mmCIF file of C-alpha atoms in Angstrom:
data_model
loop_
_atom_site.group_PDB
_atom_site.id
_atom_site.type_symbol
_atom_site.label_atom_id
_atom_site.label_comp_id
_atom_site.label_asym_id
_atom_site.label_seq_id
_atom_site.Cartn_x
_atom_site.Cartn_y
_atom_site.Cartn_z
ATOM 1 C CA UNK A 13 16.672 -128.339 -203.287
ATOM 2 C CA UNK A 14 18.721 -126.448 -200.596
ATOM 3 C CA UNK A 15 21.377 -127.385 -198.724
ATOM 4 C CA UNK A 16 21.213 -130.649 -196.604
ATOM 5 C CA UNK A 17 22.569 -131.297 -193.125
ATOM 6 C CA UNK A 18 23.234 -134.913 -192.002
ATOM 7 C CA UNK A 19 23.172 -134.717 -188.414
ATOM 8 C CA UNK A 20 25.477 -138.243 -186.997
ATOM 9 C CA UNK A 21 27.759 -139.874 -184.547
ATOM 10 C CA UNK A 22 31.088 -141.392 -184.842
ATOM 11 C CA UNK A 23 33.750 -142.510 -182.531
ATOM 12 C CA UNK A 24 36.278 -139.443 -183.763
ATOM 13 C CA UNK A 25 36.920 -136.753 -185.295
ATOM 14 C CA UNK A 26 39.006 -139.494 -187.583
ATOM 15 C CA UNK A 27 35.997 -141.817 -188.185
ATOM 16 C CA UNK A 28 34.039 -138.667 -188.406
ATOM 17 C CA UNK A 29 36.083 -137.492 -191.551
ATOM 18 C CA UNK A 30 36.707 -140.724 -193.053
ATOM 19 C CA UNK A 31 32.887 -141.460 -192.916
ATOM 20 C CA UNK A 32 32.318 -137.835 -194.783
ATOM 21 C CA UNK A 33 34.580 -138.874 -197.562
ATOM 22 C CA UNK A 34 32.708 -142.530 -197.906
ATOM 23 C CA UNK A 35 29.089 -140.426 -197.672
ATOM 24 C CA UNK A 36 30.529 -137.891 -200.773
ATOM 25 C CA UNK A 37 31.182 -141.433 -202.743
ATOM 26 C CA UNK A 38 27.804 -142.874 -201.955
ATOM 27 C CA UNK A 39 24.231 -141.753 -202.231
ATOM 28 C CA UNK A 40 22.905 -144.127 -199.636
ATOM 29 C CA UNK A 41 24.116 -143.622 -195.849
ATOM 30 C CA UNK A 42 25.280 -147.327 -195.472
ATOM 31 C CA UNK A 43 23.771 -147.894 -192.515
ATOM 32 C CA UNK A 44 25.104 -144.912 -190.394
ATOM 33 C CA UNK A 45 23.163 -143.667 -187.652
ATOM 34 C CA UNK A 46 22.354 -140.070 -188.892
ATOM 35 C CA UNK A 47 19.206 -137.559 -189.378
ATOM 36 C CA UNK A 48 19.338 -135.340 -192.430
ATOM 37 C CA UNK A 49 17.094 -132.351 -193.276
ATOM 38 C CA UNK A 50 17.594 -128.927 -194.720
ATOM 39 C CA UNK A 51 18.146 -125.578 -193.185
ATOM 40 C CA UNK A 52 19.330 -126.390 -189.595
ATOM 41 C CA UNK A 53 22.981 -124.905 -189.703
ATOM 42 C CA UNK A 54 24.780 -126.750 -186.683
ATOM 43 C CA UNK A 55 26.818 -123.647 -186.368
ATOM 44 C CA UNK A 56 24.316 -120.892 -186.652
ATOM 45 C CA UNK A 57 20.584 -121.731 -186.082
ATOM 46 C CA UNK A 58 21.179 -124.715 -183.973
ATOM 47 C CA UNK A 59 22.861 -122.394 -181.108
ATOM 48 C CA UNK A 60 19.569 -121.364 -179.396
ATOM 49 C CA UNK A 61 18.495 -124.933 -178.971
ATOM 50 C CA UNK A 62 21.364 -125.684 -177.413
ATOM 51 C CA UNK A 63 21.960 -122.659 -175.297
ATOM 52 C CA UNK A 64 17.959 -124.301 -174.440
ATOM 53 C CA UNK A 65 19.205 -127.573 -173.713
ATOM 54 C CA UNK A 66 22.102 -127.283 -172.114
ATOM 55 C CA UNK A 67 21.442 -123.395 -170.197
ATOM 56 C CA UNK A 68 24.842 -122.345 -171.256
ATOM 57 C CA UNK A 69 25.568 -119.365 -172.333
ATOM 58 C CA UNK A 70 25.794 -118.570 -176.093
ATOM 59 C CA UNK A 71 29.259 -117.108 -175.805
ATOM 60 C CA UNK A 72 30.348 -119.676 -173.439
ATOM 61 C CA UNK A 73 28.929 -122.507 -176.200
ATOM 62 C CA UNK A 74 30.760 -120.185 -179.156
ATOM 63 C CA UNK A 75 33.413 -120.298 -177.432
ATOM 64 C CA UNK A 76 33.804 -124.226 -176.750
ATOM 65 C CA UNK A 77 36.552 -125.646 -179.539
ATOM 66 C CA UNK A 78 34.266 -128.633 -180.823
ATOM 67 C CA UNK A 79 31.582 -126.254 -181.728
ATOM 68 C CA UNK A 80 31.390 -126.044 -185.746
ATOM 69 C CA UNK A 81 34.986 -127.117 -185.939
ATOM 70 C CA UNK A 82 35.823 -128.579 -189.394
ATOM 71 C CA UNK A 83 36.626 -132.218 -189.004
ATOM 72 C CA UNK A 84 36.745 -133.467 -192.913
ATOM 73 C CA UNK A 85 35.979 -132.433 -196.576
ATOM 74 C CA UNK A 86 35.371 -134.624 -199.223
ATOM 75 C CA UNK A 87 35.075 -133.555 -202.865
ATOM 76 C CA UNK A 88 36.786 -130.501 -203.539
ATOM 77 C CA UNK A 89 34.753 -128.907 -200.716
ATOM 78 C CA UNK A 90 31.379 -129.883 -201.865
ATOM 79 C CA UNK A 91 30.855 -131.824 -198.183
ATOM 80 C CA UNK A 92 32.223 -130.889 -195.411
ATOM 81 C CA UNK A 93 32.049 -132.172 -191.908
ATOM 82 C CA UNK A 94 32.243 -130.206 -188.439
ATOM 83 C CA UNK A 95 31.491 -131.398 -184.689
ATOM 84 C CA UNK A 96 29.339 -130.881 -182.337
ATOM 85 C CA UNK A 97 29.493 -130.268 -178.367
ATOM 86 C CA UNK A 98 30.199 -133.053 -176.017
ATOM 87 C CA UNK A 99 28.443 -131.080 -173.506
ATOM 88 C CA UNK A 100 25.472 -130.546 -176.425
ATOM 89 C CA UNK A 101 25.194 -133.986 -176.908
ATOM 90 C CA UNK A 102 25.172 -135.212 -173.452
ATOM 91 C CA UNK A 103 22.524 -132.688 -172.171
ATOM 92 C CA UNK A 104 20.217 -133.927 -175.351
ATOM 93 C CA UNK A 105 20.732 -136.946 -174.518
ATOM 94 C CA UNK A 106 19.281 -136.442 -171.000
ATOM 95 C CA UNK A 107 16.789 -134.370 -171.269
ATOM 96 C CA UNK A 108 13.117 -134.472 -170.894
ATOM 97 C CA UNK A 109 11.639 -135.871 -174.259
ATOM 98 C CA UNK A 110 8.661 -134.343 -173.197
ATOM 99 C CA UNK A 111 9.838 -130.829 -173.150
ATOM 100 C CA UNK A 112 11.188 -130.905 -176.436
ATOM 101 C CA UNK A 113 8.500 -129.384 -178.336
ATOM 102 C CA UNK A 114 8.425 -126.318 -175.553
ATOM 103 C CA UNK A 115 12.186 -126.313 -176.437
ATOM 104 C CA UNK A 116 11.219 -125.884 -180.270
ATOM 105 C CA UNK A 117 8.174 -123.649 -179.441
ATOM 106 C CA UNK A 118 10.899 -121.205 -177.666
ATOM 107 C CA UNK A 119 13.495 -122.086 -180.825
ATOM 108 C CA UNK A 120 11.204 -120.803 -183.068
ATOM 109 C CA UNK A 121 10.837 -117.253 -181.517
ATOM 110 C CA UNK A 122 14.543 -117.321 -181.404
ATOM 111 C CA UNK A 123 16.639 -114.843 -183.416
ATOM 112 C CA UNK A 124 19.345 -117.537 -183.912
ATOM 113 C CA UNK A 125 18.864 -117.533 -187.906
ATOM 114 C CA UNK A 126 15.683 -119.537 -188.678
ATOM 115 C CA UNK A 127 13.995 -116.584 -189.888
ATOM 116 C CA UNK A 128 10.663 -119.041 -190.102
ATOM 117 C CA UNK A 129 11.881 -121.208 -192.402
ATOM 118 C CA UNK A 130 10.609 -123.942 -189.950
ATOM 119 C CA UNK A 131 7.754 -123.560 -187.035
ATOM 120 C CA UNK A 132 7.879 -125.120 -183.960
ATOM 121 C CA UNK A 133 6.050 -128.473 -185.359
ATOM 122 C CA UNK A 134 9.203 -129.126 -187.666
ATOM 123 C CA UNK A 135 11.671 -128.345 -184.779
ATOM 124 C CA UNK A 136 10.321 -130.517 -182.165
ATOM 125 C CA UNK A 137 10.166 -133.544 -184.616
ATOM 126 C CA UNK A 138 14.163 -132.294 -185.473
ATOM 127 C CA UNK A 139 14.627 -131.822 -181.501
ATOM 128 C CA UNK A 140 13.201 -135.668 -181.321
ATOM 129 C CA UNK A 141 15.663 -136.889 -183.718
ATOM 130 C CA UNK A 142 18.363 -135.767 -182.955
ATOM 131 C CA UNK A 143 17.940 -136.619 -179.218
ATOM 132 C CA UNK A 144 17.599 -140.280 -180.096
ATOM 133 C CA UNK A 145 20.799 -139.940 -182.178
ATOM 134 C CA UNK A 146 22.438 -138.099 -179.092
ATOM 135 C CA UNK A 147 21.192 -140.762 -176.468
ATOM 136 C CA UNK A 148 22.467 -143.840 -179.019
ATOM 137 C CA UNK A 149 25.463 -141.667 -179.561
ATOM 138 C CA UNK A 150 26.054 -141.350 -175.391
ATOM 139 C CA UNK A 151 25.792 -144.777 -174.436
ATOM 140 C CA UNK A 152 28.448 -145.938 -176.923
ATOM 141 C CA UNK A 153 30.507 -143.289 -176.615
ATOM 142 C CA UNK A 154 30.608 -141.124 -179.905
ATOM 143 C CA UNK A 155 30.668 -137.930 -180.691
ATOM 144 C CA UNK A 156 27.918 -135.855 -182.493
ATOM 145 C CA UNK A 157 28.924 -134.544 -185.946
ATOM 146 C CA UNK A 158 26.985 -133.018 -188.794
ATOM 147 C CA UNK A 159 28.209 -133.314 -192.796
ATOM 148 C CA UNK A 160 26.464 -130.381 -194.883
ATOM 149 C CA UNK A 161 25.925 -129.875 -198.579
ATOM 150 C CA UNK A 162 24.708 -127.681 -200.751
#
């Protein structure tokens, strides 16, 4: 099946880990307000969409310390959880919904990792997503986090 990503928000990096632990217990999502799908690494193929979305620079975004940093583990290391940018999530959550799919067009190309595993159709619809779950995120002051397992 692959490994899955479940993009979400959370107030913390507390509620973030706590809510990874209750995920590894549960097959449903309870309610949370998350996106999951496979092969979007938030660490690795993500970065050129967000060096996109927010024009930083990719060393200046590798080098920010909420990028990919591990906030919880549940099950012997079967899920983990790490964060995402504050300044990620706050340019998502601004931008243009209508220039997302150019976004995912110029993703695509990208050597960040994808290695066409999705086109640009599959990346705008992620782009879409996750935007929504940035804005909601935003405007009640969370944080963006993503759980991942194989």
């Amino acid at each position: 099946m692959g490994v899955l990503y479940g993009y979400y928000s959370a107030a913390d990096d507390k509620d973030a880990a706590r809510a990874v632990v209750r995920e590894f217990r549960r097959a449903e999502s309870g309610g949370r307000d998350q996106h999951v799908t496979q092969g979007i690494d938030p660490v690795v193929e993500l970065l050129p969409a967000e060096v996109l979305i927010t024009g930083r620079a990719p060393e200046d975004i590798r080098s920010d310390p909420r990028r990919g940093a591990l906030v919880g583990v549940a099950g012997e290391g079967r899920v983990v959880a790490v964060s995402l940018t504050d300044s990620f999530r706050d340019a998502l959550a601004a931008f243009d919904a209508d220039l997302l799919d150019d976004v995912a067009m110029g993703w695509s190309r990208s050597s960040g990792g994808l290695h066409g595993v999705h086109g640009p159709d599959v990346l705008g619809l992620f782009l879409k997503e996750l935007a929504g779950l940035a804005g909601r995120a935003s405007a009640d002051g969370r944080r963006l986090y993503c759980w991942i397992r194989p």
